[in-house]
Coordinates of C-alpha atoms and ligand atoms in Angstrom, one line a residue:
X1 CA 15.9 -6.4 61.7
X2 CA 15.1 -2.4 61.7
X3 CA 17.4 -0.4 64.2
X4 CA 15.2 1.0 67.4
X5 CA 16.3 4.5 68.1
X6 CA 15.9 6.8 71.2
X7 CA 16.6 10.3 70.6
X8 CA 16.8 10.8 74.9
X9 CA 15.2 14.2 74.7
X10 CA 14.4 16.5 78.0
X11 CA 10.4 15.3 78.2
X12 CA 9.2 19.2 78.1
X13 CA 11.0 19.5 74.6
X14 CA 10.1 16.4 73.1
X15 CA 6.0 16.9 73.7
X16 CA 6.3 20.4 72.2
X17 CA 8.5 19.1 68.7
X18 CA 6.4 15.8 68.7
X19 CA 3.1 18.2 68.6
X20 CA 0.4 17.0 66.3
X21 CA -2.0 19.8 64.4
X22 CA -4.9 17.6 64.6
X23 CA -6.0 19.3 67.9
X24 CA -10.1 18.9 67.9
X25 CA -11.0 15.5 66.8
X26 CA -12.3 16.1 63.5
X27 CA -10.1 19.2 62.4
X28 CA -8.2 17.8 59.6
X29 CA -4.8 19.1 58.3
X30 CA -3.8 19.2 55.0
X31 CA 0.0 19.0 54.1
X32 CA -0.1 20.3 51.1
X33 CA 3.0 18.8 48.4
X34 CA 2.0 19.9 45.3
X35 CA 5.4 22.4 45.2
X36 CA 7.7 19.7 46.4
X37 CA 5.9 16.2 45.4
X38 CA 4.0 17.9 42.7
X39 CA 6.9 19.7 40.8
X40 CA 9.8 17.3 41.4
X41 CA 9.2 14.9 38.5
X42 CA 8.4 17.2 36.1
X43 CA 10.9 17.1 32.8
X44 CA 11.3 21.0 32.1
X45 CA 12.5 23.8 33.5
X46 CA 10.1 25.1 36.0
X47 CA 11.9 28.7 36.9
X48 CA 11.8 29.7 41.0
X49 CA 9.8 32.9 39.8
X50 CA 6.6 30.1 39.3
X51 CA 7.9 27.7 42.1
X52 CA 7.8 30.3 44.4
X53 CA 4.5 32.0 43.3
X54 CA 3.2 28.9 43.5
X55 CA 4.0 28.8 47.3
X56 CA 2.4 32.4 47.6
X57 CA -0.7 31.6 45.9
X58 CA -1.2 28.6 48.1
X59 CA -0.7 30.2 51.1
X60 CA -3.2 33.0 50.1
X61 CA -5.9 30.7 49.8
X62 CA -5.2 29.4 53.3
X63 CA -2.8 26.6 53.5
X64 CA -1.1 26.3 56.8
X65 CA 1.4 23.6 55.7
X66 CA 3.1 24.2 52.8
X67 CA 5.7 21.0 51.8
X68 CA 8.1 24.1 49.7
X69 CA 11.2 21.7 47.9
X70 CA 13.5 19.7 48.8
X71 CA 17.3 19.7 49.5
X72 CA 18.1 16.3 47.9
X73 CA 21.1 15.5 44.8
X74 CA 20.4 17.9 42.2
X75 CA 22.2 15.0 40.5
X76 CA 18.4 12.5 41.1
X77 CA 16.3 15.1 41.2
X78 CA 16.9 18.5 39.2
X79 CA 13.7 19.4 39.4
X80 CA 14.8 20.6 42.9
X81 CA 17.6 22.5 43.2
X82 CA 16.5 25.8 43.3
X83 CA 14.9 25.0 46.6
X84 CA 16.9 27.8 48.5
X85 CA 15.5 30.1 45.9
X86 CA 12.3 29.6 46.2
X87 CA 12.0 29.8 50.2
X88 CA 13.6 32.8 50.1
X89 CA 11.4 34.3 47.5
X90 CA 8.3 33.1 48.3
X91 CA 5.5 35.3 50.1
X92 CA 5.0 34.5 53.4
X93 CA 2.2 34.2 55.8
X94 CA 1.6 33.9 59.5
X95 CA 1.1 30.7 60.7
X96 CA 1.9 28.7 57.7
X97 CA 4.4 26.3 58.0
X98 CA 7.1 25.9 54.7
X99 CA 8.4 22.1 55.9
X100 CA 11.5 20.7 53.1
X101 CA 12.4 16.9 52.3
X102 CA 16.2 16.2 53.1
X103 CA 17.5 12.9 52.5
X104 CA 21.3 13.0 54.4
X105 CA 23.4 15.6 56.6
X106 CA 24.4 17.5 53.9
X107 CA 20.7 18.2 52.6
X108 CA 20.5 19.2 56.6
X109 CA 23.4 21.4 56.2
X110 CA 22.4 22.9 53.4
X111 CA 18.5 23.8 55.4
X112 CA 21.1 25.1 58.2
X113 CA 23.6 27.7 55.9
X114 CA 20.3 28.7 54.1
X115 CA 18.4 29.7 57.5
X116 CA 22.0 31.2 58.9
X117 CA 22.0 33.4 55.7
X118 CA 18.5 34.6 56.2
X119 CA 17.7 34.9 59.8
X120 CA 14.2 35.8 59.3
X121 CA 11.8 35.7 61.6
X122 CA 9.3 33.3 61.5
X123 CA 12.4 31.7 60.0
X124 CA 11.6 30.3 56.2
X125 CA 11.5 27.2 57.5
X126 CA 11.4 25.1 60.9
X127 CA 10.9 21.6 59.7
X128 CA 12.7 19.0 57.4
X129 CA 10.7 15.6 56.2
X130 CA 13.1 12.8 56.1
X131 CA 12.0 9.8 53.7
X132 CA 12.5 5.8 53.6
X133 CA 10.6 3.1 52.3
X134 CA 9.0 -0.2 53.2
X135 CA 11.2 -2.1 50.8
X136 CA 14.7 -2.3 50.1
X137 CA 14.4 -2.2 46.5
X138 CA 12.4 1.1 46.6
X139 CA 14.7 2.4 48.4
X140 CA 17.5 1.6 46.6
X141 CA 15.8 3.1 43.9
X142 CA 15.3 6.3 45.4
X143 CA 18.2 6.5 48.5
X144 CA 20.7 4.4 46.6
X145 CA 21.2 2.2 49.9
X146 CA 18.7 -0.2 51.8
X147 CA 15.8 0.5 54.1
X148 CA 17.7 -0.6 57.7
X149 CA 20.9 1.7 56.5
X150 CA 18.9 4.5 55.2
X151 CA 17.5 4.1 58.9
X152 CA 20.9 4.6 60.7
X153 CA 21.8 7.5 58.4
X154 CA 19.0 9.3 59.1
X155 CA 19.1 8.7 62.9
X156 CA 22.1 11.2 63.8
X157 CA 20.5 13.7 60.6
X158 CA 17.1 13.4 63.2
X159 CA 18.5 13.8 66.1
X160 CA 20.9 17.3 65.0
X161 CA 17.6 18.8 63.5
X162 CA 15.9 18.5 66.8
X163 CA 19.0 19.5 68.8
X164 CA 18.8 22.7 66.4
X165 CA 14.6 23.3 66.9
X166 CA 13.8 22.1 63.6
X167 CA 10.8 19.5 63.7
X168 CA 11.0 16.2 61.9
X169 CA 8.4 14.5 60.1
X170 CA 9.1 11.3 58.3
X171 CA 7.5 9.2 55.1
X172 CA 7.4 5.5 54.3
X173 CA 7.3 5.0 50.6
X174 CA 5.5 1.9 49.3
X175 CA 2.9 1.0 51.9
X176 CA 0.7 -1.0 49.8
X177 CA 2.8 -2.2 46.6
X178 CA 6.3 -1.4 45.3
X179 CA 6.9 -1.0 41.7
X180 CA 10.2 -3.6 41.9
X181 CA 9.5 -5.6 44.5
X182 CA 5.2 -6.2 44.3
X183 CA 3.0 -6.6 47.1
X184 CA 4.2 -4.8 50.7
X185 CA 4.4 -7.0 53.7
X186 CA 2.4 -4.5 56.7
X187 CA 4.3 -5.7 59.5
X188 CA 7.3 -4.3 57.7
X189 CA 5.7 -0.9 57.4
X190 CA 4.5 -0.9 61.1
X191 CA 8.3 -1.2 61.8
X192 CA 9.5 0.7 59.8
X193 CA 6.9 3.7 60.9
X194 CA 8.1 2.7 64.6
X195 CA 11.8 3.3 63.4
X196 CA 11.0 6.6 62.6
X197 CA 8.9 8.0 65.7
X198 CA 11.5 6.0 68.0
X199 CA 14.0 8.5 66.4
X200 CA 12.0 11.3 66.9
X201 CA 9.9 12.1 64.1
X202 CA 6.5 13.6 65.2
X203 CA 4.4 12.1 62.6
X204 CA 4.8 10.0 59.7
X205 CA 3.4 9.9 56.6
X206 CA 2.2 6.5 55.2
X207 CA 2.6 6.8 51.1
X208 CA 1.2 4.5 48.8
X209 CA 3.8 6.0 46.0
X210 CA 2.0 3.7 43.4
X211 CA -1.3 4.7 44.2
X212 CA -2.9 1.3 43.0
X213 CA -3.8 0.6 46.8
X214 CA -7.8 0.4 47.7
X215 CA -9.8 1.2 50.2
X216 CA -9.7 -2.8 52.3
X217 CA -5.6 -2.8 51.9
X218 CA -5.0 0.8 53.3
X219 CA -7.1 -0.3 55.5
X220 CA -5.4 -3.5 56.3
X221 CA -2.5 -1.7 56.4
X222 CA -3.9 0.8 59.0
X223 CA -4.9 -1.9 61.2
X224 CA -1.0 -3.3 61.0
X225 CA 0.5 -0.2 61.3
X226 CA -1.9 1.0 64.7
X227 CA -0.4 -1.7 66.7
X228 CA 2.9 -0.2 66.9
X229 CA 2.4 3.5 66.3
X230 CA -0.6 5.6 68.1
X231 CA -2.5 6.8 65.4
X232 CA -2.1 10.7 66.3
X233 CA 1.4 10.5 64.8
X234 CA 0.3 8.9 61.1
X235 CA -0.5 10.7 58.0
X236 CA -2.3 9.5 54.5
X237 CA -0.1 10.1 51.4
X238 CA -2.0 8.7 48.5
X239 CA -1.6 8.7 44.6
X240 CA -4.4 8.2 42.3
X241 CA -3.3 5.9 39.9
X242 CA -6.4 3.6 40.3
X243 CA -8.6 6.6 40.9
X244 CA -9.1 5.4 43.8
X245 CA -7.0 8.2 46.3
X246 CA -10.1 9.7 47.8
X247 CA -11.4 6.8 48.9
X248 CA -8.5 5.6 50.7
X249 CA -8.6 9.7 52.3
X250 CA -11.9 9.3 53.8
X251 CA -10.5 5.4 55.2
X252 CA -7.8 6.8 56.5
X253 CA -9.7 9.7 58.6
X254 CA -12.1 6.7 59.7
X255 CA -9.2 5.1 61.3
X256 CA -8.3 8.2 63.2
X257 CA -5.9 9.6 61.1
X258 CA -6.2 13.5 61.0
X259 CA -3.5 14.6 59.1
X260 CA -3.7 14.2 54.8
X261 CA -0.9 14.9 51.9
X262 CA -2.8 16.4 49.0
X263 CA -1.4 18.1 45.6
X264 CA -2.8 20.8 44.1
X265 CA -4.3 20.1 40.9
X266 CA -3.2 16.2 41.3
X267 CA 0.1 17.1 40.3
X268 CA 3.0 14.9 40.9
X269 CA 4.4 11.4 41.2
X270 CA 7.9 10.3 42.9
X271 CA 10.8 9.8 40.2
X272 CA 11.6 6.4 41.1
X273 CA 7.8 5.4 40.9
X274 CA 7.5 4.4 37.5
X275 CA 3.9 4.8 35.6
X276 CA 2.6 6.3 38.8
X277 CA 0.1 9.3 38.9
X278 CA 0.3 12.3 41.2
X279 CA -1.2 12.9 44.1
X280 CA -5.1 13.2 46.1
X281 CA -5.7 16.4 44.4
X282 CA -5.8 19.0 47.2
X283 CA -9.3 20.6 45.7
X284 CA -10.9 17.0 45.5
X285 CA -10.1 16.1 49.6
X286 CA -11.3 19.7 49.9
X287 CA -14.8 19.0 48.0
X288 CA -15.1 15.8 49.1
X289 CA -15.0 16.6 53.2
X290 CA -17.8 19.9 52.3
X291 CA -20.4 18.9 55.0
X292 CA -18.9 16.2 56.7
X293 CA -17.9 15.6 60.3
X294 CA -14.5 16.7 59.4
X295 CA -13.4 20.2 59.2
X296 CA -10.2 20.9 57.3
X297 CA -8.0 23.6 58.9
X298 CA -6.7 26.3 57.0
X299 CA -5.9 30.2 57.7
X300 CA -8.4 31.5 55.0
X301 CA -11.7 32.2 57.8
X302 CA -10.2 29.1 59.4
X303 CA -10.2 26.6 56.2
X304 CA -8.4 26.7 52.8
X305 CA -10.5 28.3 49.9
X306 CA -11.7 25.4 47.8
X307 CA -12.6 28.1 44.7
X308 CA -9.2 29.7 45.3
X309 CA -7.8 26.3 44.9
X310 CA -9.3 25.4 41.5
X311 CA -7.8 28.5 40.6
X312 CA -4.4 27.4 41.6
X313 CA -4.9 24.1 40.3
X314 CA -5.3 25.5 37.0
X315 CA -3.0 28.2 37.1
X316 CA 0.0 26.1 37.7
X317 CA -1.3 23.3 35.3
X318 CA -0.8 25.8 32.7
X319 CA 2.7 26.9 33.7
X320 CA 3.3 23.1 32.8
X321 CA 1.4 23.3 30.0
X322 CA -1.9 20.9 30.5
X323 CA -4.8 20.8 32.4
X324 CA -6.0 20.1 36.0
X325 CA -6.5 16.6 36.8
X326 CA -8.3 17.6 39.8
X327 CA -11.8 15.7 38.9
X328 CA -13.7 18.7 41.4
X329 CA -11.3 21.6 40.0
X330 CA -12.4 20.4 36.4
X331 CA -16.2 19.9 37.8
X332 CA -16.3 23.7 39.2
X333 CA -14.2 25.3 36.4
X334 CA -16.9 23.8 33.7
X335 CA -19.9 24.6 36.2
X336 CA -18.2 28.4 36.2
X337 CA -18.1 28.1 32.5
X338 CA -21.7 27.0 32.5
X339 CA -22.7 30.2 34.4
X340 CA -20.6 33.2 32.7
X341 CA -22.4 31.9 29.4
X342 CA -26.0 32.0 30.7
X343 CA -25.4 35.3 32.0
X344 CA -24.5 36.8 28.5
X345 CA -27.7 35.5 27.4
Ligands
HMG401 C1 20.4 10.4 49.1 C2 21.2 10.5 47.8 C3 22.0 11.8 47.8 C4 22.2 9.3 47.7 O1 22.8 9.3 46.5 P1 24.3 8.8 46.3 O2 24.7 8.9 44.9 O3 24.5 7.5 47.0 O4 25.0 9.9 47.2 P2 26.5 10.4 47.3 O5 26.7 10.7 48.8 O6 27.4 9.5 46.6 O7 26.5 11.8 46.5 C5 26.3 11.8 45.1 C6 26.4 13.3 44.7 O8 25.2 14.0 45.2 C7 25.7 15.0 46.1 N1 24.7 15.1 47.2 C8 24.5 14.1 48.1 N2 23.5 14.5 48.9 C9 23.1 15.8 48.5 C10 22.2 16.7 49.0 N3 21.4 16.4 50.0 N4 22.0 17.9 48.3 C11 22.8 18.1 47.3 N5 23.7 17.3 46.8 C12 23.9 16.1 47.4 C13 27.1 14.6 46.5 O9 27.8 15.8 46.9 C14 27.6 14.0 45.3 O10 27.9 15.0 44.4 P3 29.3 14.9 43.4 O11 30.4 14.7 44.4 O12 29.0 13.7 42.5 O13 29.3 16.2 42.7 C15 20.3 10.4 46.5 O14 19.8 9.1 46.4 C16 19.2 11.4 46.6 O15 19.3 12.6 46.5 N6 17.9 10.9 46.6 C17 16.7 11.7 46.7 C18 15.7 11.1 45.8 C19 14.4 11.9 45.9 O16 14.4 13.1 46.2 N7 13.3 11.2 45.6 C20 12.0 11.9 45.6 C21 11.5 12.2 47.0 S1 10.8 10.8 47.9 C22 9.2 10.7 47.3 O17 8.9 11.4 46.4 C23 8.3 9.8 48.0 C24 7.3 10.6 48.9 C25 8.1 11.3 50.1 O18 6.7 11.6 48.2 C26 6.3 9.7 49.6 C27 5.7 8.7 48.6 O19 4.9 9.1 47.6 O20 5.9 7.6 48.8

């Protein structure tokens, strides 16, 4: 049995922190992860100088929500501890949101001393993602306790975030499969996605960490999940191990789901997700939604920048010391190639 939670809000309060950016019906939001999911498996050094550049750059090309670290064990994940850092240090733009994963109170505390010490205003950042997973052996794997527990530890970390005006968004890990435990019962997803609204989360984001999920499960698991939480407050997080990440974007936007996680140049993958790929890259959702129904929001004339993208994309690639994996970043980098030459003709 999952714990049910009720975070007994004032009404007026909770409608305003449980606000969903998918205001028109086809405006699509992009949460963009590549600085947070994107950089946190990655085995060198990555200084806070690129990290936060990173962040800049994005937010130039007209991302509004920027996922900018985490404040987790520098002990699981090193990758992230210079989190505080690169907040403080990156560029900021209005009305561009900079949300940070926190596993515990003391990553809360830490989100709390750093926006104490810099009392900025719009403050550097106003919303922490909390994470669990569908199955207890992910999340012992990557919370070192099981899903129901990780639940009631991250009720009273919920509930002071909101009582201090931070939002709260929340992720299930392993929606589809899970690399120790195999195929993912649905109804335990629903649940656990219930746990987390009931506690106060405003949306949560559905991840299928291994990214071998296709287009019929997600939607399966759509279908599961909708009868338990209004659609308005889920989001699609989807590798691209399969290749098949795009495809399971444009599923999840025909069920109604108007919020997407996306990596800039694919980066990424979650520590405790063994042989998984990275992420939807951010420029391939972006290509791929180009004269559809759906608009993607952004602050850039009102969307993100798709060429400014494949620029980022293979910026920070190289800072790591490969190339893009984005399939349209590569497509429009060789098509710029293509063109440069047959003007020097
Ligand atoms: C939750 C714990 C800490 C439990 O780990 P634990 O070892 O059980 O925790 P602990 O309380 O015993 O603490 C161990 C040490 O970590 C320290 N510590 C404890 N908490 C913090 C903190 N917040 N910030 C900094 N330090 C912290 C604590 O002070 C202690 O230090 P020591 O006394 O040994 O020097 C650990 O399991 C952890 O940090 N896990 C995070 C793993 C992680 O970040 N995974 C990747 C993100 S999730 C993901 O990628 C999936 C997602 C979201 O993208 C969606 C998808 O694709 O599915």
């Amino acid at each position: 049995m999952l714990p049910r939670f009720r975070h007994g809000m004032a009404p007026a309060v909770r409608i305003s922190r449980r606000r969903n950016y998918a205001t028109a019906s086809n405006q699509v939001n992009i949460v963009e992860v590549g600085p947070r999911d994107g950089l946190q498996n990655e085995k060198g050094v990555i200084p806070v100088s690129v990290k936060a550049e990173l962040i800049s750059r994005l937010g130039r090309a007209g991302v509004q929500i920027i996922e900018a670290g985490s404040f987790v064990s520098p002990k699981w994940v090193p990758q992230m501890a210079g989190t505080a850092e690169v907040l403080a240090k990156a560029e900021r733009f209005p009305g561009v949101r900079y949300p940070v994963l926190v596993p515990n109170q003391k990553g809360l505390d830490a989100v709390t001393s750093l926006l104490a010490q810099n009392p900025a205003s719009p403050p550097l950042t106003d919303e922490i993602s909390i994470f669990t997973a569908a199955t207890d052996a992910f999340t012992r794997a990557n919370l070192n306790t099981t899903t129901a527990e990780s639940l009631e530890r991250l009720a009273p970390v919920t509930r002071a975030a909101l009582d201090q005006g931070l939002r709260v968004r929340g992720y299930v890990s392993v929606v589809i499969a899970c690399p120790y435990s195999g195929p993912v019962d649905y109804a335990r997803v629903r649940d656990v996605a219930k746990a987390l609204v009931d506690m106060g989360c405003y949306e949560v984001s559905l991840g299928d960490t291994v990214g071998m999920g296709t287009p019929a499960q997600v939607s399966e698991m759509l279908e599961e999940v909708k009868k338990s939480v209004p659609v308005e407050n889920l989001a699609g997080h989807f590798h691209d191990t399969y290749g098949t990440a795009v495809s399971n974007v444009l599923t999840a936007l025909e069920h109604g789901i108007r919020t997407i996680d996306a990596s800039i140049g694919g980066l990424g993958g979650c520590p405790y997700s063994p042989g998984a790929t990275g992420n939807v890259a951010t420029e391939d959702v972006l290509y791929a939604l180009q004269g559809s129904k759906y608009h993607v929001a952004g602050t850039k004339d009102g969307t993100i920048d798709l060429e400014q993208m494949v620029d980022i994309g293979w910026w920070i690639s190289e800072q790591l010391g490969r190339e893009s994996t984005s399939r349209a970043g590569r497509a429009i980098r060789a098509r710029r190639l293509r063109e440069q030459q047959k003007a020097k003709l």
